[in-house]
Structures are given as structure tokens and as C-alpha cells.
Amino acid sequence: MGTTATEAEMVGYVGSYENPSNPKMEIFIKDGKLFFKSGGNEFPLKKIGDLRFGIVTQNRFQYFEFVLVPGPDGKVLYRHRGLRAWKRAQTSK
């Protein structure tokens, strides 16, 4: 299971995502691969569908999925999992 994200797609996913009642999380690129970071922990991120991703937390042996939700312009605005959404933080670019 899984698909390959292009470099342009990966760049479009990169950023910090925030929710006032949950820890901030970040998506970043390291060695040409996507990673997820939350609470000081980093995990490889696997693209499993269109804007859909899976993470296996190695120390807890848990697997979870989330989706990225684009805005009207097609740029990713939110990370969504279950009933919660994390808004993508604005960058100064």
C-alpha cells in the first residue's frame, strides 16, 4: 500500500499545523522523504492516497492515518484526523 509523492507535492505539504487543544505538528522533508513530527518525535510519513497519509509510530506500535485538506486555491490548509483539524500556520514566504 502506498504511492509516491513528487517533490512538488511534498513541498506543498511541508509546514506546521496547529490546533489550540492539541500539540502542534509538523510535516517536513528529510533525505528526500516526508516526515511527521509531534511532541519531539519524528516518524516517516507514507502517502497512501490522494492527500491521505499513514504513520507507524515505532515506539508505540500504533498506526494512524490523516488527510490534508486544500483550500479553494488548491494549497493545503488543514491536516484532518478523526473529528479534529489542525490549521496550517502561515509562512513568511
Short mmCIF file of C-alpha atoms in Angstrom, two decimals:
data_model
loop_
_atom_site.label_atom_id
_atom_site.label_comp_id
_atom_site.label_asym_id
_atom_site.label_seq_id
_atom_site.Cartn_x
_atom_site.Cartn_y
_atom_site.Cartn_z
CA MET A 1 0.00 0.00 0.00
CA GLY A 2 1.27 3.49 -0.79
CA THR A 3 2.03 5.87 -3.57
CA THR A 4 5.00 8.08 -4.28
CA ALA A 5 4.71 11.83 -3.76
CA THR A 6 6.51 14.04 -6.25
CA GLU A 7 8.97 16.63 -4.98
CA ALA A 8 6.50 19.41 -5.83
CA GLU A 9 3.74 17.62 -3.89
CA MET A 10 6.00 17.13 -0.87
CA VAL A 11 6.92 20.82 -0.84
CA GLY A 12 3.20 21.63 -0.88
CA TYR A 13 2.61 19.53 2.27
CA VAL A 14 5.50 20.95 4.32
CA GLY A 15 4.58 23.17 7.23
CA SER A 16 3.42 23.46 10.82
CA TYR A 17 -0.17 22.59 11.65
CA GLU A 18 -1.84 23.89 14.82
CA ASN A 19 -4.93 23.16 16.90
CA PRO A 20 -5.42 25.08 20.20
CA SER A 21 -6.38 21.93 22.13
CA ASN A 22 -3.76 19.58 20.64
CA PRO A 23 0.02 19.57 20.22
CA LYS A 24 1.44 21.38 17.19
CA MET A 25 2.65 19.04 14.49
CA GLU A 26 4.94 19.48 11.54
CA ILE A 27 5.44 17.88 8.15
CA PHE A 28 8.94 18.20 6.71
CA ILE A 29 11.28 16.66 4.14
CA LYS A 30 14.46 14.84 5.19
CA ASP A 31 16.69 12.94 2.77
CA GLY A 32 14.04 13.28 0.05
CA LYS A 33 11.28 11.71 2.18
CA LEU A 34 8.32 13.08 4.11
CA PHE A 35 8.35 13.01 7.91
CA PHE A 36 5.84 13.84 10.64
CA LYS A 37 6.94 15.49 13.88
CA SER A 38 4.90 15.98 17.04
CA GLY A 39 5.97 16.32 20.66
CA GLY A 40 9.65 15.92 19.77
CA ASN A 41 9.04 12.59 17.99
CA GLU A 42 9.70 12.09 14.27
CA PHE A 43 8.17 9.37 12.12
CA PRO A 44 8.33 8.56 8.40
CA LEU A 45 5.19 9.61 6.58
CA LYS A 46 3.74 7.34 3.92
CA LYS A 47 1.43 8.65 1.21
CA ILE A 48 -1.38 6.10 0.87
CA GLY A 49 -3.74 8.02 -1.39
CA ASP A 50 -4.59 11.44 -2.74
CA LEU A 51 -3.79 13.77 0.20
CA ARG A 52 -4.03 10.75 2.55
CA PHE A 53 -1.13 9.63 4.74
CA GLY A 54 -0.23 6.92 7.21
CA ILE A 55 2.21 6.89 10.13
CA VAL A 56 3.54 3.95 12.12
CA THR A 57 4.82 5.09 15.50
CA GLN A 58 7.79 2.82 16.13
CA ASN A 59 7.93 3.18 19.90
CA ARG A 60 4.20 2.61 20.43
CA PHE A 61 3.48 0.22 17.57
CA GLN A 62 0.47 2.31 16.57
CA TYR A 63 -0.71 3.13 13.09
CA PHE A 64 -2.85 6.10 12.20
CA GLU A 65 -3.98 7.97 9.13
CA PHE A 66 -4.84 11.55 8.32
CA VAL A 67 -5.78 13.65 5.32
CA LEU A 68 -4.63 17.05 4.17
CA VAL A 69 -7.43 19.38 3.11
CA PRO A 70 -6.83 22.02 0.44
CA GLY A 71 -8.45 25.44 0.23
CA PRO A 72 -10.15 26.93 -2.85
CA ASP A 73 -6.75 27.69 -4.41
CA GLY A 74 -5.61 24.05 -4.07
CA LYS A 75 -2.99 24.78 -1.40
CA VAL A 76 -3.14 22.66 1.75
CA LEU A 77 -4.84 24.50 4.62
CA TYR A 78 -5.61 21.76 7.16
CA ARG A 79 -4.50 18.41 8.50
CA HIS A 80 -7.59 16.39 9.48
CA ARG A 81 -7.81 13.27 11.64
CA GLY A 82 -10.98 11.93 13.21
CA LEU A 83 -13.06 14.84 14.46
CA ARG A 84 -10.12 17.25 14.74
CA ALA A 85 -8.44 19.63 12.34
CA TRP A 86 -5.06 21.36 12.58
CA LYS A 87 -4.78 24.63 10.64
CA ARG A 88 -1.63 25.15 8.64
CA ALA A 89 0.40 28.02 10.08
CA GLN A 90 1.08 30.95 7.78
CA THR A 91 4.62 31.19 6.48
CA SER A 92 6.51 34.38 5.79
CA LYS A 93 7.47 33.32 2.24
#
